[in-house]
CSV table of C-alpha atoms and ligand atoms in Angstrom, one decimal:
chain,number,residue,atom,x,y,z
A,573,MET,CA,0.0,0.0,0.0
A,574,THR,CA,1.2,3.5,-0.7
A,575,GLY,CA,1.1,6.5,1.7
A,576,ALA,CA,-1.7,9.0,1.8
A,577,GLU,CA,-0.5,10.8,-1.3
A,578,GLY,CA,0.9,7.9,-3.1
A,579,GLY,CA,-0.1,7.2,-6.7
A,580,SER,CA,-0.4,3.4,-7.1
A,581,THR,CA,-3.5,1.2,-6.8
A,582,VAL,CA,-4.3,-1.1,-3.9
A,583,ALA,CA,-6.1,-4.4,-4.2
A,584,GLU,CA,-8.3,-5.8,-1.5
A,585,PRO,CA,-9.6,-9.3,-1.3
A,586,ALA,CA,-13.2,-9.4,-2.8
A,587,GLY,CA,-15.8,-8.4,-0.2
A,588,HIS,CA,-13.3,-7.4,2.5
A,589,ILE,CA,-12.1,-4.0,3.6
A,590,ASP,CA,-10.4,-3.1,6.8
A,591,ARG,CA,-11.3,0.2,8.5
A,592,ALA,CA,-7.8,0.9,9.7
A,593,ARG,CA,-6.5,0.4,6.1
A,594,LEU,CA,-9.1,2.9,4.8
A,595,LEU,CA,-8.1,5.4,7.5
A,596,ALA,CA,-4.5,5.2,6.2
A,597,ALA,CA,-5.6,5.3,2.6
A,598,TYR,CA,-7.7,8.5,3.1
A,599,ALA,CA,-5.3,10.2,5.5
A,600,LEU,CA,-4.9,13.9,5.1
A,601,PRO,CA,-1.4,15.3,4.5
A,602,ASP,CA,-2.0,17.9,7.2
A,603,ARG,CA,-5.0,19.5,9.0
A,604,VAL,CA,-3.9,23.1,8.6
A,605,THR,CA,-4.2,23.7,4.9
A,606,SER,CA,-7.8,24.2,4.1
A,607,ARG,CA,-9.1,21.7,1.5
A,608,VAL,CA,-12.4,20.6,-0.1
A,609,ARG,CA,-12.8,16.8,-0.5
A,610,MET,CA,-15.8,15.6,-2.4
A,611,ASN,CA,-17.5,12.3,-1.8
A,612,PHE,CA,-19.9,10.8,-4.3
A,613,VAL,CA,-21.3,7.4,-5.2
A,614,MET,CA,-22.1,6.8,-8.9
A,615,SER,CA,-23.3,3.8,-11.0
A,616,LEU,CA,-21.2,2.4,-13.8
A,617,ASP,CA,-23.3,4.2,-16.3
A,618,GLY,CA,-22.9,7.5,-14.5
A,619,ALA,CA,-26.1,7.8,-12.5
A,620,VAL,CA,-25.9,9.8,-9.3
A,621,THR,CA,-29.2,8.5,-8.0
A,622,LEU,CA,-31.5,5.5,-7.9
A,623,ASP,CA,-35.1,6.3,-7.2
A,624,GLY,CA,-34.1,9.9,-6.7
A,625,ARG,CA,-31.6,9.2,-3.9
A,626,SER,CA,-28.0,8.1,-3.6
A,627,GLY,CA,-28.5,5.4,-0.9
A,628,GLY,CA,-29.5,2.6,-3.3
A,629,LEU,CA,-26.2,3.0,-5.2
A,630,GLY,CA,-23.9,2.3,-2.2
A,631,ASP,CA,-23.1,-0.8,-0.2
A,632,ASP,CA,-21.4,-1.6,3.1
A,633,ALA,CA,-17.9,-0.8,1.7
A,634,ASP,CA,-19.1,2.5,0.5
A,635,ARG,CA,-20.7,3.3,3.8
A,636,LEU,CA,-17.6,2.3,5.7
A,637,ALA,CA,-15.5,4.6,3.5
A,638,MET,CA,-18.1,7.4,4.1
A,639,GLY,CA,-17.7,6.9,7.8
A,640,VAL,CA,-13.9,7.1,7.5
A,641,LEU,CA,-14.2,10.3,5.4
A,642,ARG,CA,-16.5,11.8,8.0
A,643,THR,CA,-14.2,10.8,10.8
A,644,LEU,CA,-11.3,12.7,9.1
A,645,ALA,CA,-13.4,15.9,8.4
A,646,ASP,CA,-13.8,19.0,10.4
A,647,VAL,CA,-17.1,19.8,8.7
A,648,VAL,CA,-19.5,17.9,6.4
A,649,LEU,CA,-21.0,20.2,3.7
A,650,VAL,CA,-24.0,19.7,1.5
A,651,GLY,CA,-26.2,21.7,-0.8
A,652,ALA,CA,-29.7,22.4,0.2
A,653,GLY,CA,-31.0,20.2,-2.7
A,654,THR,CA,-29.5,17.2,-1.1
A,655,VAL,CA,-30.9,18.1,2.3
A,656,ARG,CA,-34.4,18.4,0.7
A,657,ALA,CA,-34.2,15.3,-1.5
A,658,GLU,CA,-32.6,13.0,1.1
A,659,GLY,CA,-34.1,14.2,4.4
A,660,TYR,CA,-30.4,14.6,5.1
A,661,GLY,CA,-29.4,15.1,8.8
A,662,GLY,CA,-28.8,13.5,12.1
A,663,LEU,CA,-25.2,12.6,11.2
A,664,ARG,CA,-23.5,11.0,14.2
A,665,LEU,CA,-20.2,9.2,14.4
A,666,ARG,CA,-20.0,6.3,16.9
A,667,GLY,CA,-17.6,3.9,18.6
A,668,GLU,CA,-14.3,3.6,16.9
A,669,ASN,CA,-14.7,6.7,14.8
A,670,VAL,CA,-15.3,8.9,17.9
A,671,ALA,CA,-12.4,7.2,19.7
A,672,TRP,CA,-10.1,7.9,16.7
A,673,ARG,CA,-11.1,11.6,16.7
A,674,ARG,CA,-10.5,11.9,20.5
A,675,GLU,CA,-7.0,10.3,20.0
A,676,HIS,CA,-6.3,12.9,17.4
A,677,GLY,CA,-7.4,15.9,19.4
A,678,LEU,CA,-10.6,16.5,17.4
A,679,ALA,CA,-14.1,17.2,18.6
A,680,ASP,CA,-16.2,14.0,18.8
A,681,GLN,CA,-18.3,15.0,15.8
A,682,PRO,CA,-17.7,17.0,12.7
A,683,ARG,CA,-19.9,20.0,12.2
A,684,LEU,CA,-22.6,19.9,9.5
A,685,ALA,CA,-23.1,22.8,7.0
A,686,VAL,CA,-25.6,23.4,4.3
A,687,VAL,CA,-25.3,25.9,1.3
A,688,SER,CA,-28.4,27.7,0.3
A,689,SER,CA,-29.6,30.7,-1.6
A,690,ALA,CA,-33.4,30.3,-1.2
A,691,LEU,CA,-33.1,29.2,2.5
A,692,GLU,CA,-36.2,27.0,2.0
A,693,LEU,CA,-35.2,24.9,5.0
A,694,GLU,CA,-37.5,24.4,7.9
A,695,PRO,CA,-36.0,24.7,11.4
A,696,ALA,CA,-37.9,21.5,12.2
A,697,HIS,CA,-36.1,19.6,9.4
A,698,PRO,CA,-33.9,16.7,10.7
A,699,PHE,CA,-30.8,18.6,9.5
A,700,PHE,CA,-31.4,21.0,12.4
A,701,ALA,CA,-33.7,19.1,14.7
A,702,ASP,CA,-31.5,16.0,14.9
A,703,ALA,CA,-28.2,17.8,14.8
A,704,VAL,CA,-25.6,16.7,17.4
A,705,THR,CA,-23.5,19.8,16.9
A,706,ARG,CA,-24.7,23.2,16.0
A,707,PRO,CA,-25.3,23.2,12.3
A,708,ILE,CA,-24.0,25.9,9.9
A,709,VAL,CA,-26.0,27.6,7.1
A,710,VAL,CA,-23.9,29.1,4.4
A,711,THR,CA,-25.7,31.8,2.3
A,712,HIS,CA,-25.0,35.1,0.6
A,713,ALA,CA,-25.9,38.8,1.3
A,714,ALA,CA,-28.9,38.8,-1.1
A,715,SER,CA,-30.7,36.0,0.6
A,716,ASP,CA,-33.9,36.7,2.5
A,717,PRO,CA,-33.0,38.4,5.8
A,718,LEU,CA,-36.1,37.1,7.5
A,719,ARG,CA,-35.3,33.5,6.7
A,720,ARG,CA,-31.8,34.1,7.7
A,721,ALA,CA,-32.9,35.4,11.1
A,722,GLU,CA,-35.2,32.4,11.5
A,723,LEU,CA,-32.4,29.9,10.7
A,724,ALA,CA,-30.0,31.8,13.0
A,725,GLU,CA,-32.2,30.4,15.9
A,726,VAL,CA,-31.1,26.9,15.1
A,727,ALA,CA,-27.8,27.3,13.3
A,728,ASP,CA,-24.7,29.6,12.8
A,729,VAL,CA,-25.3,31.6,9.6
A,730,LEU,CA,-22.3,32.5,7.5
A,731,VAL,CA,-22.7,35.1,4.7
A,732,CYS,CA,-20.2,34.4,1.9
A,733,GLY,CA,-20.7,36.3,-1.3
A,734,ASP,CA,-23.0,38.9,-2.7
A,735,ALA,CA,-25.6,37.2,-5.0
A,736,VAL,CA,-24.5,33.5,-4.8
A,737,VAL,CA,-22.4,31.7,-2.2
A,738,ASP,CA,-18.7,32.3,-3.2
A,739,PRO,CA,-17.1,28.9,-2.5
A,740,LEU,CA,-13.6,30.5,-1.9
A,741,ALA,CA,-15.0,32.9,0.6
A,742,MET,CA,-16.9,30.0,2.2
A,743,ARG,CA,-13.7,27.9,2.5
A,744,GLU,CA,-12.0,30.9,4.1
A,745,ALA,CA,-14.9,31.5,6.5
A,746,LEU,CA,-15.1,27.8,7.5
A,747,ALA,CA,-11.3,27.7,8.1
A,748,ALA,CA,-11.6,30.8,10.3
A,749,GLU,CA,-14.0,28.8,12.4
A,750,GLY,CA,-11.4,26.1,12.7
A,751,LEU,CA,-13.0,24.0,10.1
A,752,ALA,CA,-10.3,23.7,7.5
A,753,GLN,CA,-11.0,20.1,6.4
A,754,ILE,CA,-14.2,20.2,4.4
A,755,LEU,CA,-15.9,17.0,3.3
A,756,CYS,CA,-18.5,17.9,0.7
A,757,GLU,CA,-21.2,15.2,0.2
A,758,GLY,CA,-22.8,16.9,-2.8
A,759,GLY,CA,-24.9,17.3,-4.5
A,760,PRO,CA,-24.3,17.9,-8.2
A,761,HIS,CA,-25.1,21.6,-8.3
A,762,LEU,CA,-22.9,22.4,-5.4
A,763,PHE,CA,-20.1,20.3,-6.9
A,764,ALA,CA,-20.4,22.3,-10.2
A,765,ALA,CA,-20.2,25.6,-8.2
A,766,LEU,CA,-17.0,24.4,-6.5
A,767,ILE,CA,-15.5,23.2,-9.8
A,768,GLU,CA,-16.3,26.6,-11.4
A,769,VAL,CA,-13.9,28.4,-9.1
A,770,ASP,CA,-11.4,25.5,-8.9
A,771,ALA,CA,-12.1,24.9,-5.2
A,772,VAL,CA,-12.1,21.1,-5.4
A,773,ASP,CA,-8.9,19.5,-4.0
A,774,GLU,CA,-10.1,15.9,-4.0
A,775,LEU,CA,-12.8,13.6,-5.3
A,776,CYS,CA,-13.5,10.4,-3.4
A,777,LEU,CA,-15.7,8.4,-5.8
A,778,SER,CA,-17.4,5.1,-5.1
A,779,LEU,CA,-18.0,3.3,-8.4
A,780,SER,CA,-21.1,1.1,-7.8
A,781,PRO,CA,-21.4,-2.1,-9.8
A,782,LEU,CA,-24.8,-1.1,-11.1
A,783,LEU,CA,-26.3,-0.1,-14.5
A,784,VAL,CA,-29.2,2.2,-13.9
A,785,SER,CA,-30.2,3.8,-17.2
A,786,GLY,CA,-33.2,6.2,-16.8
A,787,ASP,CA,-32.8,9.9,-16.4
A,788,ALA,CA,-30.7,10.2,-13.3
A,789,GLY,CA,-28.2,13.1,-13.6
A,790,ARG,CA,-24.4,13.1,-13.3
A,791,ILE,CA,-22.4,13.9,-10.2
A,792,THR,CA,-22.1,17.5,-11.5
A,793,ALA,CA,-25.0,19.7,-12.8
A,794,GLY,CA,-25.0,23.1,-14.3
A,795,GLY,CA,-22.0,25.5,-14.4
A,796,HIS,CA,-19.6,26.0,-17.3
A,797,GLU,CA,-17.4,23.4,-18.9
A,798,HIS,CA,-13.9,23.2,-17.4
A,799,ALA,CA,-11.0,20.7,-17.6
A,800,ARG,CA,-9.7,20.5,-14.0
A,801,ARG,CA,-7.1,17.7,-14.0
A,802,LEU,CA,-6.9,15.2,-11.1
A,803,ARG,CA,-4.5,12.4,-10.4
A,804,LEU,CA,-5.3,9.0,-9.1
A,805,VAL,CA,-4.2,8.5,-5.5
A,806,HIS,CA,-5.8,5.0,-5.0
A,807,ALA,CA,-8.2,2.6,-6.5
A,808,ILE,CA,-9.4,0.0,-3.9
A,809,PRO,CA,-11.7,-2.7,-5.2
A,810,VAL,CA,-13.9,-4.1,-2.4
A,811,GLY,CA,-16.0,-6.9,-3.9
A,812,ASP,CA,-17.4,-5.4,-7.1
A,813,LEU,CA,-17.4,-1.8,-5.8
A,814,LEU,CA,-14.4,0.4,-6.5
A,815,LEU,CA,-13.2,3.1,-4.1
A,816,LEU,CA,-11.4,5.8,-6.0
A,817,ARG,CA,-9.5,8.7,-4.6
A,818,TYR,CA,-8.3,11.5,-6.9
A,819,ALA,CA,-6.5,14.6,-5.9
A,820,ARG,CA,-5.7,17.9,-7.6
A,821,ALA,CA,-2.9,17.5,-10.0
A,822,ARG,CA,0.0,19.8,-9.0
B,1215,NAP,N1,-24.7,10.0,-5.5
B,1215,NAP,C1,-24.3,10.8,-4.6
B,1215,NAP,O1,-23.2,10.6,-4.0
B,1215,NAP,C2,-25.1,12.0,-4.2
B,1215,NAP,C3,-24.6,12.9,-3.3
B,1215,NAP,C4,-25.4,14.0,-3.0
B,1215,NAP,C5,-26.6,14.2,-3.6
B,1215,NAP,N2,-27.1,13.3,-4.5
B,1215,NAP,C6,-28.4,13.5,-5.2
B,1215,NAP,O2,-28.4,14.8,-5.8
B,1215,NAP,C7,-29.8,15.2,-5.9
B,1215,NAP,C8,-29.8,16.7,-5.5
B,1215,NAP,O3,-29.1,17.4,-6.5
B,1215,NAP,P1,-28.9,19.0,-6.4
B,1215,NAP,O4,-27.9,19.3,-7.5
B,1215,NAP,O5,-30.2,19.7,-6.3
B,1215,NAP,O6,-28.2,19.1,-5.0
B,1215,NAP,P2,-27.3,20.1,-4.2
B,1215,NAP,O7,-26.1,20.5,-5.1
B,1215,NAP,O8,-27.0,19.5,-2.9
B,1215,NAP,O9,-28.2,21.4,-4.0
B,1215,NAP,C9,-28.4,22.4,-4.9
B,1215,NAP,C10,-28.8,23.6,-4.1
B,1215,NAP,O10,-27.7,24.0,-3.2
B,1215,NAP,C11,-27.7,25.4,-3.1
B,1215,NAP,N3,-26.5,25.9,-3.8
B,1215,NAP,C12,-25.5,25.2,-4.5
B,1215,NAP,N4,-24.6,26.0,-4.9
B,1215,NAP,C13,-24.8,27.3,-4.4
B,1215,NAP,C14,-24.2,28.5,-4.5
B,1215,NAP,N5,-23.0,28.7,-5.1
B,1215,NAP,N6,-24.8,29.6,-3.9
B,1215,NAP,C15,-26.0,29.4,-3.3
B,1215,NAP,N7,-26.6,28.2,-3.1
B,1215,NAP,C16,-26.1,27.2,-3.7
B,1215,NAP,C17,-28.9,25.9,-3.8
B,1215,NAP,O11,-29.9,25.8,-2.7
B,1215,NAP,P3,-31.3,26.6,-2.7
B,1215,NAP,O12,-32.1,26.0,-3.7
B,1215,NAP,O13,-31.8,26.4,-1.3
B,1215,NAP,O14,-31.0,28.0,-3.0
B,1215,NAP,C18,-29.1,24.8,-4.8
B,1215,NAP,O15,-30.5,24.8,-5.3
B,1215,NAP,C19,-30.6,14.4,-4.9
B,1215,NAP,O16,-31.4,13.5,-5.7
B,1215,NAP,C20,-29.5,13.6,-4.2
B,1215,NAP,O17,-30.0,12.3,-3.8
B,1215,NAP,C21,-26.4,12.2,-4.8
């Protein structure tokens, strides 16, 4: 196996993956440099959802990798579309993952942040109601001040940008809160906004052994075309699923 930033592939016996090995494979080079790491699961034919959600695409290996990625993060970030579509919220690390964070001087749980312009998010939504740390809402100066005030009752509100959320300003604002290691769990529109300003440092992609067809979208949606080059850090097959880690090409 190679180090965290190594470039070769790693083979696992079919159906088996060791959590400690994944922690090493996804290790961060440092915790000071602010970075955005994306995590997606995708079918072999490029679908980002099955029945409108991502859950049906993943398996136990993908969920284990997701737990490891969350364990390594200071903040888990999502777009409001994902929160609305998936009833996303209530993220809570347990057992070994919490123990690992304590050993490494981290808070028991990463923070959770949502990016939104419309702020059509109810304070009673599980994202806020089931939160185990105070959630963060990232919005911009032109969003509705009344909705912002309402959400400020249940979350910290960060204003980053004038008419849309500026991802670079957001990264700086999160780092200023001590949240330099950002794990972004989607969705496609937020991913495109991050690619637009070249704010994506890593893509951790689970390639699910499914053909889905239908009209599901890609892992990015909207934005302009760009060619941001990444390099392969690892490719770990677990059974028929492939855990891919790509990092920004220097
Ligand atoms: N396969 C996977 O790994 C995976 C991962 C995540 C999501 N998904 C799927 O993706 C679908 C949701 O797609 P989506 O593209 O709508 O999700 P999304 O990217 O999570 O949400 C889009 C929303 O995020 C907010 N947003 C994004 N960029 C912004 C910016 N620069 N400034 C201000 N607001 C910004 C806006 O919220 P407002 O509308 O509130 O303004 C926008 O409508 C769901 O079906 C979900 O299941 C799949």
